[in-house]
GROMACS .gro file of C-alpha atoms in nm:
model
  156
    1UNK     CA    1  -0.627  -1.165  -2.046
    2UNK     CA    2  -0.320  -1.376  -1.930
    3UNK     CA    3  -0.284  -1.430  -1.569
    4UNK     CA    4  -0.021  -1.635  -1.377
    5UNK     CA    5  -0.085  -1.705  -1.056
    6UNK     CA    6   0.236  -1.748  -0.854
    7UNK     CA    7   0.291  -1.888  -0.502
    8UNK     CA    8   0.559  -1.779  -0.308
    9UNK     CA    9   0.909  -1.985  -0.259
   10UNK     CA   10   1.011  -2.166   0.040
   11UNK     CA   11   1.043  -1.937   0.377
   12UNK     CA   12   1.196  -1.942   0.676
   13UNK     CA   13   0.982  -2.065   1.012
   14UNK     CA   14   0.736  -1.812   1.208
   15UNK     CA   15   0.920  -1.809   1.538
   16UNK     CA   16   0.851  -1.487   1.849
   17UNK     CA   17   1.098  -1.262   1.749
   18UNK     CA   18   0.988  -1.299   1.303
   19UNK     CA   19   0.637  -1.288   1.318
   20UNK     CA   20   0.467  -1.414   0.988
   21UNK     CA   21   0.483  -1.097   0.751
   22UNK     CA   22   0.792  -1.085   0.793
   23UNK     CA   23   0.897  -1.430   0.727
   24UNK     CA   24   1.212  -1.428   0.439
   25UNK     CA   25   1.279  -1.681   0.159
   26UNK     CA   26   1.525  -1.971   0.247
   27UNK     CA   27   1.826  -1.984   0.048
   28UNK     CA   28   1.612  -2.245  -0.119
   29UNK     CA   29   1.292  -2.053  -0.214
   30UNK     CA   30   1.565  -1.767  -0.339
   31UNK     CA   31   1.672  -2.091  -0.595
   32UNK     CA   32   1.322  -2.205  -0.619
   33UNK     CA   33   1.210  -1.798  -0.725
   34UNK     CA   34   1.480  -1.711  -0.942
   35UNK     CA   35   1.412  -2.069  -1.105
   36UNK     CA   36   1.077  -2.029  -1.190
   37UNK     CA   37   1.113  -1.686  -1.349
   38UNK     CA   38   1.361  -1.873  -1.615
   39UNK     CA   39   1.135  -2.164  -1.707
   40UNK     CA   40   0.866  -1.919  -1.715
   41UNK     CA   41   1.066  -1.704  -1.980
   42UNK     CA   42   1.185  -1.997  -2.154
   43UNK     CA   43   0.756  -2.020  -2.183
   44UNK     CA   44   0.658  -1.669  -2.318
   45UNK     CA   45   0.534  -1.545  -2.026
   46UNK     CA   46   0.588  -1.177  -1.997
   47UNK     CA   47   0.367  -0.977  -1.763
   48UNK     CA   48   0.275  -0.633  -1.822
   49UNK     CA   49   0.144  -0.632  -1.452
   50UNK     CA   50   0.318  -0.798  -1.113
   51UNK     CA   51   0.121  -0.779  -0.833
   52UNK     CA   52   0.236  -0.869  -0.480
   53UNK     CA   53   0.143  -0.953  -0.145
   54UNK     CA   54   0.310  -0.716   0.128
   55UNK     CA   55   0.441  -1.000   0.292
   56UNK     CA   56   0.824  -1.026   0.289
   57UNK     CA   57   0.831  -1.392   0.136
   58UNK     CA   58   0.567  -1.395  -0.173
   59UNK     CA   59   0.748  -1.011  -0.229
   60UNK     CA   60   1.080  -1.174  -0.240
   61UNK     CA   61   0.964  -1.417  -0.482
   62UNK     CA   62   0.776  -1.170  -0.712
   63UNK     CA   63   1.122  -0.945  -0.766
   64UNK     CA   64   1.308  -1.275  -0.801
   65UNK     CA   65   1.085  -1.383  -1.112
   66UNK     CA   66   1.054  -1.074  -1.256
   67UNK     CA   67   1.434  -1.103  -1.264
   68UNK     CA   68   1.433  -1.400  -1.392
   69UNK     CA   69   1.169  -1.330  -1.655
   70UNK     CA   70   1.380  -1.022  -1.728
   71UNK     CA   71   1.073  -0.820  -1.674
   72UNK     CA   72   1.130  -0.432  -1.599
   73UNK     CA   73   0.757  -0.421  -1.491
   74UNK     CA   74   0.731  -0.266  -1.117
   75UNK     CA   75   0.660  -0.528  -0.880
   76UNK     CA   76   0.298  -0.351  -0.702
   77UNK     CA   77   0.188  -0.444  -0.351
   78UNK     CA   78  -0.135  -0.527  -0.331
   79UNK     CA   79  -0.301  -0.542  -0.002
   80UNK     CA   80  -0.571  -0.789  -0.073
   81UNK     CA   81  -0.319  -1.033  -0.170
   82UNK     CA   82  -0.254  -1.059   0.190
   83UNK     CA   83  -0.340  -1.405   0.354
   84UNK     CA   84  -0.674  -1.252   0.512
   85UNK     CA   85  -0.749  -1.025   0.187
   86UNK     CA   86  -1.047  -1.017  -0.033
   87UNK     CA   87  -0.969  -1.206  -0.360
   88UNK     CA   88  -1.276  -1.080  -0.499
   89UNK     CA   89  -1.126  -0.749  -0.435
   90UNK     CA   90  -0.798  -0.934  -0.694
   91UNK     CA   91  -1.050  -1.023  -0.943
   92UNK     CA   92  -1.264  -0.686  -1.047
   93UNK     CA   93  -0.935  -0.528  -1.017
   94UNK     CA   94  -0.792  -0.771  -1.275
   95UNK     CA   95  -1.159  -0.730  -1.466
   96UNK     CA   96  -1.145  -0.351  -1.492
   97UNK     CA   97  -0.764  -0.399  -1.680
   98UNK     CA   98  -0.782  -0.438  -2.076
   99UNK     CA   99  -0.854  -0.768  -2.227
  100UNK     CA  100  -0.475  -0.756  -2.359
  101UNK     CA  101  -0.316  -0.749  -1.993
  102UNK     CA  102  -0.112  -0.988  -1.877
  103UNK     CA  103  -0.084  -1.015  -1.500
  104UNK     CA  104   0.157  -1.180  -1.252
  105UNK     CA  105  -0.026  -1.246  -0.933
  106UNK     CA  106   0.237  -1.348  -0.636
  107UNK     CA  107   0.067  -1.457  -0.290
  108UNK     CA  108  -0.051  -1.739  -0.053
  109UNK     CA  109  -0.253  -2.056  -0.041
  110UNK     CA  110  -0.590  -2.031  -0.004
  111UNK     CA  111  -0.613  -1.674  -0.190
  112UNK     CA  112  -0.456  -1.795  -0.484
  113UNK     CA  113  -0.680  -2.105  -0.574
  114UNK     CA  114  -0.988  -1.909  -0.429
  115UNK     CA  115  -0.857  -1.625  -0.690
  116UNK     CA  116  -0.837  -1.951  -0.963
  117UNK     CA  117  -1.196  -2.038  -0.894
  118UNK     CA  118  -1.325  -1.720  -0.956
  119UNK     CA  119  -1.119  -1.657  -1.273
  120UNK     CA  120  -1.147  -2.019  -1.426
  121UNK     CA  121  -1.459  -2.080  -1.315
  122UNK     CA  122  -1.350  -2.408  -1.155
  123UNK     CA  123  -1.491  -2.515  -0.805
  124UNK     CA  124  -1.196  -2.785  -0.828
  125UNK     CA  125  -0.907  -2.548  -0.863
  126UNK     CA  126  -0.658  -2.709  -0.723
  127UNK     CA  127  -0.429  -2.535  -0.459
  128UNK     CA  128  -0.043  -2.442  -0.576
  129UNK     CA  129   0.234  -2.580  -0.444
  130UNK     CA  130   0.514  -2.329  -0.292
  131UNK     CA  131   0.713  -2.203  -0.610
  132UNK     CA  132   0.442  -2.320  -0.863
  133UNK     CA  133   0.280  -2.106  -1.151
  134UNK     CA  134  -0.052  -2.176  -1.273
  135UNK     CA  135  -0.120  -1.988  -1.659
  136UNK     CA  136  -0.545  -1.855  -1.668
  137UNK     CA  137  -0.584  -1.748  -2.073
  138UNK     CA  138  -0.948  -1.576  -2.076
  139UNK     CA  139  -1.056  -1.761  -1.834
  140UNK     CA  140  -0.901  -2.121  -1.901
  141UNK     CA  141  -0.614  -2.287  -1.759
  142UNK     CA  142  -0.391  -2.385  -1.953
  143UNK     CA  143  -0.101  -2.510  -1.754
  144UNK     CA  144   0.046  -2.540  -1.441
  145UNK     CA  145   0.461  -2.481  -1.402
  146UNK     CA  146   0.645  -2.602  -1.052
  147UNK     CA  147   0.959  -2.472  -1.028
  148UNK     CA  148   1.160  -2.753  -1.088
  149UNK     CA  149   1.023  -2.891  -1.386
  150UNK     CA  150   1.135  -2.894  -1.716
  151UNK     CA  151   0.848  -2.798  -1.891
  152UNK     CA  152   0.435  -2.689  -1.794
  153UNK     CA  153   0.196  -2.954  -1.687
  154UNK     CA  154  -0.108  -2.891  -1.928
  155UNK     CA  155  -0.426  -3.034  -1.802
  156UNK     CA  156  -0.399  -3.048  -1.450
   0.00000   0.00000   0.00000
């Protein structure tokens, strides 16, 4: 199974009138988003599956590298995804899909390294950065991808 574990762009501030769900991408985390999903085709990765958190920002980011991967997979929200969701909830889910899936998982720090640990079996999974991918192969990682680089970090 291929999993990439995507953090969502930059967003705009939490103030009283935009509570956190519905905090939007910056006109930089649209760049940063649409960005990634480019290097990330330029890399092979094509997801069969692109899950989502409900909230507005790691949403925006998961259409915005589909589009970029050129994907015509439906971007799925998944509850658990949510910053106070059960990431053990992600991972059966992602067990009970064939070995041949390939998933796109778009969220929020801590979920997605917890979601990491679980997959790569890695107590040391390191947290992503906003607009970073991290590639899991059958339980390995095998690279890491911030959105303004020219090419994966392997090893990291």
């Amino acid at each position: 199974m291929h999993v990439f574990l995507v953090r969502h762009a930059d967003a705009v501030e939490e103030t009283l009138a935009l509570r956190d769900p519905d905090r939007h991408l910056t006109a930089t985390g649209r760049t940063q988003a649409r960005g990634l999903g480019d290097r990330m085709r330029w890399h092979d990765c094509m997801p069969d599956h692109i899950w989502s958190s409900p909230l507005a920002r790691a949403l925006q980011t998961a259409e915005l590298v589909a589009a970029g991967l050129h994907s015509d997979a439906l971007v799925e929200i998944v509850p658990d995804l949510a910053p106070d969701g059960d990431v053990r909830a992600v991972v059966a889910r992602l067990r009970a899909l064939p070995p041949t899936a390939a998933v796109m998982i778009v969220g929020h720090e801590p979920g997605l390294s917890g979601i990491g640990v679980l997959l790569a079996d890695d107590p040391k999974f390191e947290a992503l950065a906003k607009a970073e991918a991290a590639r899991i192969v059958d339980g390995k990682l095998r690279w890491r991808f911030p959105h303004d680089a020219d090419a994966p970090v392997i090893g990291r």
